[in-house]
XYZ file of C-alpha atoms in Angstrom:
560
model
C 25.461 -12.952 -1.699
C 24.455 -12.688 -5.363
C 27.111 -11.825 -7.884
C 27.415 -10.107 -11.227
C 28.934 -12.699 -13.536
C 29.622 -13.248 -17.205
C 30.132 -9.580 -17.983
C 31.659 -9.838 -21.470
C 32.491 -6.375 -22.722
C 35.099 -4.724 -24.858
C 37.604 -3.148 -22.470
C 38.419 0.504 -23.130
C 41.682 2.033 -21.891
C 41.350 4.886 -19.423
C 42.534 7.501 -21.900
C 41.074 10.808 -23.107
C 38.787 10.827 -26.181
C 41.679 12.027 -28.410
C 43.342 8.602 -28.217
C 40.255 6.494 -28.565
C 40.046 6.186 -32.372
C 43.461 4.545 -32.753
C 43.178 2.433 -29.584
C 39.755 1.023 -30.497
C 41.166 -0.639 -33.599
C 43.693 -2.773 -31.747
C 41.957 -3.481 -28.418
C 41.244 -7.113 -27.666
C 38.147 -8.521 -26.053
C 38.356 -9.790 -22.544
C 35.938 -11.067 -19.950
C 35.155 -9.524 -16.541
C 33.643 -11.121 -13.462
C 32.318 -8.395 -11.174
C 31.135 -9.554 -7.746
C 28.376 -7.842 -5.857
C 29.695 -6.938 -2.461
C 28.631 -4.845 0.489
C 30.247 -1.401 -0.017
C 30.347 -0.780 3.734
C 31.867 -4.077 4.755
C 29.335 -6.538 6.103
C 26.723 -3.980 7.097
C 23.367 -4.269 5.329
C 22.271 -0.891 3.980
C 19.102 -0.558 1.917
C 17.198 2.414 0.644
C 13.731 3.473 -0.413
C 14.000 6.213 -3.018
C 10.599 7.632 -4.039
C 10.015 10.483 -6.474
C 7.872 13.210 -4.859
C 5.552 13.535 -7.852
C 2.345 12.184 -6.323
C 0.899 10.087 -3.533
C 2.583 6.979 -2.129
C 1.185 4.075 -4.172
C 0.655 0.755 -2.398
C 3.311 -0.723 -4.697
C 5.837 1.818 -3.468
C 4.735 1.226 0.116
C 5.347 -2.507 -0.282
C 8.814 -1.850 -1.723
C 9.570 0.399 1.262
C 8.238 -2.293 3.597
C 10.388 -5.059 2.104
C 13.461 -2.836 2.414
C 12.540 -1.976 6.002
C 11.928 -5.608 7.002
C 15.145 -6.770 5.340
C 17.211 -4.076 7.085
C 15.654 -4.732 10.479
C 15.966 -8.520 10.134
C 19.697 -8.136 9.374
C 20.428 -5.445 11.947
C 21.179 -3.028 9.103
C 20.218 0.514 8.093
C 17.117 1.707 6.240
C 17.745 4.883 4.237
C 15.164 7.280 2.801
C 16.355 9.144 -0.300
C 14.170 11.616 -2.186
C 14.714 11.382 -5.953
C 13.487 14.823 -7.000
C 15.449 15.330 -10.222
C 12.170 15.684 -12.145
C 12.019 19.388 -11.352
C 8.768 20.005 -13.243
C 6.730 17.344 -11.402
C 8.434 17.130 -7.997
C 6.742 19.135 -5.250
C 7.379 19.801 -1.587
C 3.760 18.896 -0.879
C 4.223 15.422 -2.379
C 7.418 14.908 -0.398
C 5.612 15.809 2.829
C 2.780 13.414 1.948
C 5.265 10.597 1.265
C 7.018 11.184 4.570
C 3.694 11.296 6.445
C 2.491 8.062 4.836
C 5.717 6.207 5.622
C 5.611 7.507 9.196
C 1.972 6.432 9.548
C 2.940 2.920 8.400
C 5.658 2.877 11.058
C 8.504 2.455 8.559
C 10.969 4.674 10.381
C 14.247 5.320 8.569
C 17.735 5.573 10.039
C 19.015 8.160 7.556
C 17.135 10.650 5.417
C 16.428 14.314 4.636
C 14.874 14.992 8.036
C 17.180 12.915 10.267
C 20.484 13.357 8.441
C 23.253 10.776 8.301
C 26.845 10.267 7.224
C 26.116 10.060 3.485
C 23.878 13.054 2.767
C 22.446 15.142 1.342
C 19.477 12.775 0.940
C 17.681 14.740 -1.774
C 19.007 14.333 -5.289
C 18.380 18.000 -6.047
C 21.038 18.804 -3.427
C 23.651 16.429 -4.881
C 24.291 18.006 -8.298
C 27.917 18.874 -7.513
C 28.579 15.186 -6.807
C 27.027 14.087 -10.105
C 29.074 16.615 -12.048
C 32.243 15.473 -10.297
C 31.728 11.851 -11.350
C 30.574 12.830 -14.843
C 33.836 14.720 -15.350
C 35.761 11.726 -14.029
C 34.096 9.507 -16.622
C 34.799 12.066 -19.349
C 38.494 12.187 -18.457
C 38.737 8.394 -18.436
C 37.097 8.111 -21.846
C 34.129 6.150 -20.535
C 31.843 8.994 -21.664
C 32.093 11.581 -24.425
C 30.417 14.796 -25.468
C 27.604 14.371 -27.980
C 26.575 17.430 -29.999
C 23.731 15.771 -31.919
C 20.605 17.874 -32.305
C 17.139 16.521 -31.600
C 16.526 16.367 -35.346
C 19.608 14.215 -35.879
C 18.582 11.858 -33.100
C 15.115 11.479 -34.615
C 16.711 10.658 -37.976
C 18.804 7.937 -36.308
C 15.680 6.428 -34.767
C 13.900 6.436 -38.099
C 16.903 4.884 -39.870
C 17.127 2.129 -37.233
C 13.404 1.471 -37.616
C 13.743 1.096 -41.378
C 16.643 -1.321 -40.871
C 14.593 -3.232 -38.263
C 17.209 -2.525 -35.598
C 16.788 -1.389 -31.986
C 16.467 2.423 -31.746
C 19.954 2.926 -30.350
C 22.379 5.804 -30.771
C 24.581 5.283 -33.846
C 27.735 6.618 -32.228
C 28.296 9.712 -34.402
C 30.396 11.549 -31.786
C 31.952 8.510 -30.126
C 35.127 8.744 -32.247
C 35.216 12.489 -32.952
C 38.616 14.196 -33.065
C 39.640 16.827 -30.556
C 39.487 19.435 -33.308
C 35.873 18.568 -34.109
C 34.938 18.734 -30.439
C 36.737 22.072 -29.897
C 34.978 23.567 -32.905
C 31.526 22.724 -31.490
C 32.526 24.004 -28.071
C 33.711 27.268 -29.613
C 30.356 27.627 -31.400
C 28.517 27.122 -28.135
C 26.703 24.041 -29.429
C 24.723 22.309 -26.634
C 25.945 18.825 -25.790
C 25.132 15.837 -23.632
C 27.428 13.343 -21.939
C 27.025 9.879 -23.451
C 28.272 6.694 -21.868
C 30.385 4.581 -24.215
C 28.724 1.130 -24.305
C 30.884 -1.784 -25.518
C 29.573 -2.870 -28.944
C 29.666 -6.568 -28.094
C 29.276 -8.864 -25.109
C 26.642 -9.544 -22.504
C 25.863 -8.818 -18.903
C 24.474 -11.355 -16.445
C 23.358 -10.851 -12.845
C 22.051 -13.174 -10.161
C 18.967 -11.441 -8.787
C 17.963 -12.562 -5.287
C 14.335 -12.882 -6.393
C 14.390 -13.427 -10.158
C 17.468 -15.597 -10.382
C 19.780 -15.244 -13.381
C 19.012 -12.297 -15.673
C 21.103 -11.407 -18.737
C 21.227 -8.760 -21.462
C 23.122 -8.383 -24.738
C 25.050 -5.119 -24.831
C 24.402 -4.576 -28.549
C 20.750 -3.798 -27.755
C 21.631 -0.760 -25.684
C 23.636 1.838 -27.586
C 25.541 4.729 -26.024
C 23.236 6.394 -23.513
C 23.063 9.883 -22.008
C 24.129 10.413 -18.397
C 24.045 14.242 -18.370
C 21.577 16.351 -20.334
C 22.529 19.432 -22.290
C 21.116 21.626 -19.499
C 23.597 20.085 -17.060
C 21.013 17.926 -15.297
C 21.963 14.278 -14.661
C 19.654 11.487 -15.845
C 17.993 8.962 -13.544
C 20.306 5.975 -14.039
C 23.445 8.013 -13.448
C 22.060 9.642 -10.281
C 20.901 6.337 -8.857
C 24.244 4.655 -9.441
C 26.258 7.470 -7.908
C 23.856 7.742 -4.976
C 23.724 4.023 -4.205
C 27.503 3.750 -4.459
C 28.371 6.811 -2.379
C 25.705 5.971 0.202
C 27.215 2.471 0.492
C 23.963 0.698 -0.344
C 24.547 -3.048 -0.050
C 21.218 -4.326 -1.437
C 18.935 -2.668 -3.969
C 15.393 -3.989 -3.420
C 13.034 -2.368 -5.891
C 10.138 -3.009 -8.310
C 10.701 -5.252 -11.328
C 9.944 -2.344 -13.669
C 13.437 -1.095 -12.761
C 15.076 -4.337 -13.904
C 16.017 -2.960 -17.380
C 17.820 -0.069 -15.658
C 20.238 -2.532 -14.084
C 22.199 -2.907 -17.334
C 23.029 0.800 -17.598
C 23.728 1.054 -13.890
C 26.052 -1.958 -13.895
C 28.127 -0.414 -16.679
C 28.407 2.852 -14.734
C 29.420 0.980 -11.573
C 32.187 -0.765 -13.515
C 33.410 2.427 -15.191
C 33.642 4.288 -11.882
C 35.220 1.361 -10.070
C 32.374 1.119 -7.568
C 31.488 -2.237 -5.973
C 28.134 -3.580 -7.127
C 25.243 -3.917 -4.674
C 23.117 -7.049 -4.690
C 19.868 -6.652 -6.623
C 16.396 -7.971 -5.786
C 13.545 -7.005 -8.088
C 10.051 -7.374 -6.614
C 7.090 -8.276 -8.835
C 4.320 -5.818 -9.621
C 1.067 -5.549 -7.683
C -1.815 -6.514 -9.951
C -5.519 -5.699 -10.010
C -8.076 -8.554 -9.830
C -8.164 -8.622 -13.654
C -4.375 -9.216 -13.593
C -3.593 -5.808 -15.121
C -1.282 -3.373 -13.368
C -3.031 -1.854 -10.339
C -4.093 1.712 -11.131
C -6.562 4.397 -10.044
C -9.295 2.927 -12.235
C -9.402 -0.036 -9.841
C -10.256 2.183 -6.844
C -8.090 3.335 -3.968
C -4.383 2.724 -4.623
C -2.552 5.188 -2.388
C -1.659 4.766 1.273
C -3.261 8.114 2.133
C -6.600 6.984 0.698
C -6.632 3.835 2.808
C -5.746 5.870 5.879
C -8.720 8.177 5.249
C -10.989 5.161 4.731
C -10.309 4.005 8.282
C -7.641 1.346 7.826
C -5.090 0.689 10.562
C -1.375 1.016 9.716
C -0.598 -2.396 11.208
C -3.242 -3.991 8.984
C -1.833 -2.268 5.885
C 1.680 -3.432 6.766
C 0.484 -6.993 7.379
C -1.434 -7.148 4.100
C 1.294 -5.527 1.990
C 3.834 -8.015 3.360
C 1.659 -10.876 2.123
C 1.559 -9.489 -1.415
C 4.264 -11.766 -2.786
C 5.676 -13.101 0.488
C 4.744 -15.722 3.065
C 6.505 -17.520 5.887
C 5.696 -20.968 4.501
C 2.799 -21.615 6.886
C -0.951 -21.014 6.690
C -0.610 -18.080 9.075
C -1.616 -14.714 7.637
C -1.802 -12.578 10.764
C 1.503 -10.917 11.677
C 2.594 -8.036 13.855
C 5.454 -5.872 12.581
C 7.854 -7.520 15.026
C 6.832 -10.967 13.775
C 7.374 -9.852 10.180
C 10.869 -8.618 11.029
C 11.641 -11.945 12.667
C 10.359 -14.088 9.782
C 11.058 -12.021 6.647
C 13.536 -13.360 4.090
C 13.982 -12.422 0.453
C 14.165 -16.049 -0.643
C 10.460 -16.382 0.166
C 9.449 -13.462 -2.074
C 7.635 -14.728 -5.168
C 8.601 -13.909 -8.743
C 5.015 -13.705 -9.972
C 2.769 -10.686 -9.563
C 0.540 -10.454 -6.477
C -3.156 -9.595 -6.820
C -4.452 -6.786 -4.617
C -7.669 -7.981 -2.973
C -9.503 -5.125 -1.265
C -12.000 -7.545 0.320
C -9.205 -9.469 2.014
C -7.539 -6.243 3.127
C -10.780 -5.149 4.785
C -11.131 -8.537 6.486
C -7.552 -8.322 7.736
C -8.159 -4.829 9.051
C -11.054 -6.223 11.090
C -8.736 -8.836 12.613
C -6.218 -6.174 13.622
C -8.949 -3.864 14.886
C -10.364 -6.537 17.168
C -6.900 -7.555 18.365
C -6.275 -4.114 19.837
C -6.313 -3.772 23.635
C -9.889 -3.234 24.815
C -9.258 0.261 26.168
C -7.612 1.351 22.908
C -10.452 0.003 20.782
C -13.074 1.661 23.004
C -11.293 5.008 22.705
C -11.081 4.713 18.905
C -14.801 3.983 18.605
C -15.845 6.515 21.249
C -13.825 9.277 19.582
C -15.333 8.317 16.248
C -18.917 8.277 17.589
C -18.424 11.671 19.198
C -16.897 13.138 16.036
C -19.924 12.134 13.927
C -22.395 13.360 16.564
C -23.877 10.054 17.743
C -22.490 10.309 21.286
C -22.015 13.231 23.631
C -19.534 13.367 26.504
C -20.139 10.588 28.999
C -18.352 8.479 31.575
C -17.388 6.005 28.856
C -19.272 2.944 30.146
C -21.824 3.160 27.334
C -19.067 3.319 24.702
C -17.347 0.349 26.339
C -20.484 -1.804 26.254
C -21.332 -0.681 22.707
C -17.835 -1.573 21.537
C -18.014 -5.036 23.092
C -21.411 -5.695 21.516
C -20.691 -4.357 18.020
C -16.979 -4.992 17.376
C -17.377 -8.380 15.681
C -19.305 -6.786 12.845
C -16.875 -3.907 12.304
C -13.923 -4.152 9.906
C -13.266 -0.445 9.306
C -13.433 2.350 11.856
C -16.168 4.257 9.923
C -18.261 1.054 9.968
C -18.733 1.717 13.682
C -20.977 4.686 12.779
C -23.422 2.511 10.872
C -23.295 -0.273 13.442
C -24.269 2.005 16.355
C -26.778 4.031 14.343
C -28.520 0.830 13.236
C -28.687 -0.358 16.825
C -30.207 2.921 18.034
C -32.761 3.144 15.222
C -36.197 1.473 15.207
C -37.532 0.868 11.658
C -40.422 -1.275 12.903
C -43.011 -0.394 10.241
C -40.542 -0.923 7.410
C -39.631 -4.355 8.743
C -43.219 -5.426 9.420
C -44.227 -4.643 5.830
C -41.141 -6.165 4.233
C -40.975 -9.518 2.457
C -38.503 -10.729 5.093
C -40.882 -9.745 7.892
C -43.964 -11.439 6.395
C -43.466 -14.936 7.879
C -42.770 -13.423 11.308
C -45.940 -11.326 11.179
C -47.945 -14.346 10.063
C -46.639 -16.370 13.023
C -49.147 -14.623 15.313
C -46.758 -11.737 15.998
C -49.623 -9.666 17.432
C -49.999 -12.167 20.287
C -46.310 -11.816 21.183
C -46.659 -8.042 20.958
C -49.590 -8.047 23.358
C -47.651 -10.108 25.904
C -44.567 -7.912 25.527
C -46.590 -4.712 26.029
C -48.118 -6.217 29.134
C -44.664 -7.062 30.515
C -43.567 -3.477 29.843
C -46.619 -1.811 31.361
C -46.266 -3.932 34.521
C -42.572 -2.905 34.746
C -41.701 -6.601 34.746
C -39.503 -6.167 31.644
C -37.773 -3.037 32.970
C -37.039 -4.735 36.292
C -35.426 -7.604 34.408
C -33.281 -5.183 32.386
C -32.202 -3.444 35.589
C -30.767 -6.782 36.756
C -28.521 -7.018 33.689
C -27.835 -10.019 31.481
C -28.937 -12.634 34.053
C -32.221 -10.790 34.625
C -32.900 -10.622 30.898
C -32.252 -14.348 30.397
C -34.524 -15.281 33.318
C -37.313 -13.057 31.976
C -37.071 -14.383 28.391
C -37.331 -17.972 29.628
C -40.398 -17.144 31.679
C -41.955 -15.121 28.847
C -41.444 -17.974 26.403
C -43.129 -20.442 28.723
C -46.140 -18.167 29.108
C -46.574 -18.067 25.302
C -45.509 -21.681 24.790
C -42.723 -20.508 22.478
C -39.013 -21.207 22.348
C -36.011 -20.982 20.038
C -36.518 -19.140 16.763
C -40.283 -18.961 17.364
C -39.586 -16.839 20.422
C -36.457 -14.885 19.620
C -37.316 -13.737 16.082
C -40.587 -12.064 17.172
C -38.872 -10.495 20.180
C -36.046 -9.174 17.995
C -38.440 -7.582 15.538
C -40.646 -6.035 18.243
C -37.800 -4.701 20.403
C -35.177 -3.740 17.814
C -37.373 -3.160 14.772
C -35.094 -5.387 12.699
C -34.834 -8.995 11.595
C -31.053 -9.165 12.023
C -28.530 -7.667 14.423
C -26.029 -8.338 17.195
C -26.820 -10.486 20.246
C -30.316 -9.529 21.297
C -29.891 -9.448 25.078
C -26.921 -7.116 24.765
C -28.758 -5.004 22.196
C -31.851 -4.468 24.372
C -29.727 -3.799 27.438
C -27.729 -1.155 25.578
C -30.845 0.478 24.121
C -32.328 0.617 27.603
C -29.136 2.114 29.027
C -28.917 4.667 26.198
C -32.271 6.069 27.280
C -31.047 6.502 30.842
C -27.390 7.557 30.797
C -27.596 10.578 28.507
C -24.624 9.430 26.417
C -26.537 9.351 23.149
C -27.256 12.474 21.145
C -31.044 12.688 20.900
C -30.707 14.236 17.426
C -28.922 11.139 16.098
C -32.040 9.146 15.251
C -32.089 7.298 18.557
C -35.438 5.773 19.554
C -35.574 4.973 23.279
C -37.221 1.896 24.718
C -40.147 3.990 25.988
C -40.659 5.478 22.529
C -40.480 2.016 20.968
C -43.352 0.799 23.083
C -45.402 3.879 22.174
C -44.885 2.994 18.511
C -45.598 -0.672 19.173
C -48.900 0.143 20.893
C -50.075 2.081 17.827
C -49.607 -0.780 15.363
C -52.867 -1.728 13.614
C -52.396 -5.477 13.598
C -55.626 -6.262 11.768
C -54.716 -3.980 8.894
C -51.161 -5.278 8.854
C -52.324 -8.901 8.746
C -54.636 -8.137 5.830
C -51.791 -6.495 3.872
C -49.459 -9.367 4.659
C -51.992 -11.977 3.501
C -52.531 -10.034 0.261
C -48.785 -9.800 -0.425
C -47.759 -12.148 -3.295
C -45.697 -15.135 -2.187
C -43.087 -14.388 -4.862
C -42.400 -11.053 -3.221
C -42.114 -12.660 0.180
C -39.518 -15.127 -1.014
C -37.594 -12.753 -3.276
C -35.084 -11.787 -0.623
C -34.389 -15.293 0.707
């Protein structure tokens, strides 16, 4: 376990402020070695502590995931704590959204506001009495003192430090005040804050499980506020008290919280709390290597959920943002992640969020679902957008099997099925991409195809299923002395109205079935096989050939 070492600070006696002025003159420096240890024995206890001031960002979701995986891999506890001390920005709606997003991801917590636990309450707004208790304890010990400085005085200190090219730290005006001076301000009702007394010299060093050794000089800090003049505790004080009293063994959080560790370590020491082990995770970056933000597109878990992403795909992708198991494998179930996750394989450098890769990974997870589950997802989706009506489900099953390889997001299924059911023949025939197919005596293939339809030869083949279709195509090709691309491209264009698409035999079979089973909503743009042949019979091939021959070659090749 990592340890807090090399903590060189000036040691203050645990005496009231009245005695501090004389004691500070004679105190000697000494060195402390403070070890990080599990407050609850050997049990691993981690926490995710979001502020309910907005949606759950993917960076926060990854932090929650790493905590969850670490706890589960160690047989420990995963705690959800709501840090709602920002009363102006915190909302119940945001808290509900956070909880819903975490639940959707499957990151179930063992203790929290909704499930309780031995160390509650689990909302900071409900823990004020605890913060005041420990603030008073620090005041009595002399580790903190009352500061009566006005905002104007504090601004003057900042300006003076700036002129002297020093860090903008508190100058310590009230750190050595006499009891008489303090009593006079109290009698006048002057507002005051509680400031933590930072040793003027020394350094603090920690061994971070991800970043390695990190150190700070104490003279860059200055005495800092732990309780505001309105009685509200500040972030660093709350977090320290909460993590200590909730027996958190490991603090896994974003690297932007790394500077807070110095203040928190000093508070731990002053209160006599054991230190947790720290692990600071790198930021998630946009493709341009800046911090990922709304200007780069979707960044919240809720947005990705609405876009049709699966929770297991989000979890898999977020885990790979800064972590890997040392192999080329990138596809993991949650159980596999729990089994393989270790903090020593989390990278120090920032991880780039690649939305293209996330979409690809979602497709992998989508297609790995059990067949019945995938069919139900697509069928429910197709019904909700009005493409399908109630049916026995066989059409949806065959459509899913045919189309799934081209679908990465659930909403993509709408376009995939709608494209299959549509018949943009005229658009394709007059397109640059369709020109070489038309010029390859497409009218002759059309005439043979219409003949096969009118004689019911084609329909009989489709009634026999895939084997019947294959047998018919082979025979049809022989009759026209065509094979390969010279046969299948014309057939695809004439039967589907498109140059590209899923496997043609399956496509034609499904289109044929759609016209018979009544599963497809007729208002959805569906063109049945019978209607396709009506359109095909009305094509003016002579006029089309003339237009195609007159089309400039540059236009024909522009899309290749």
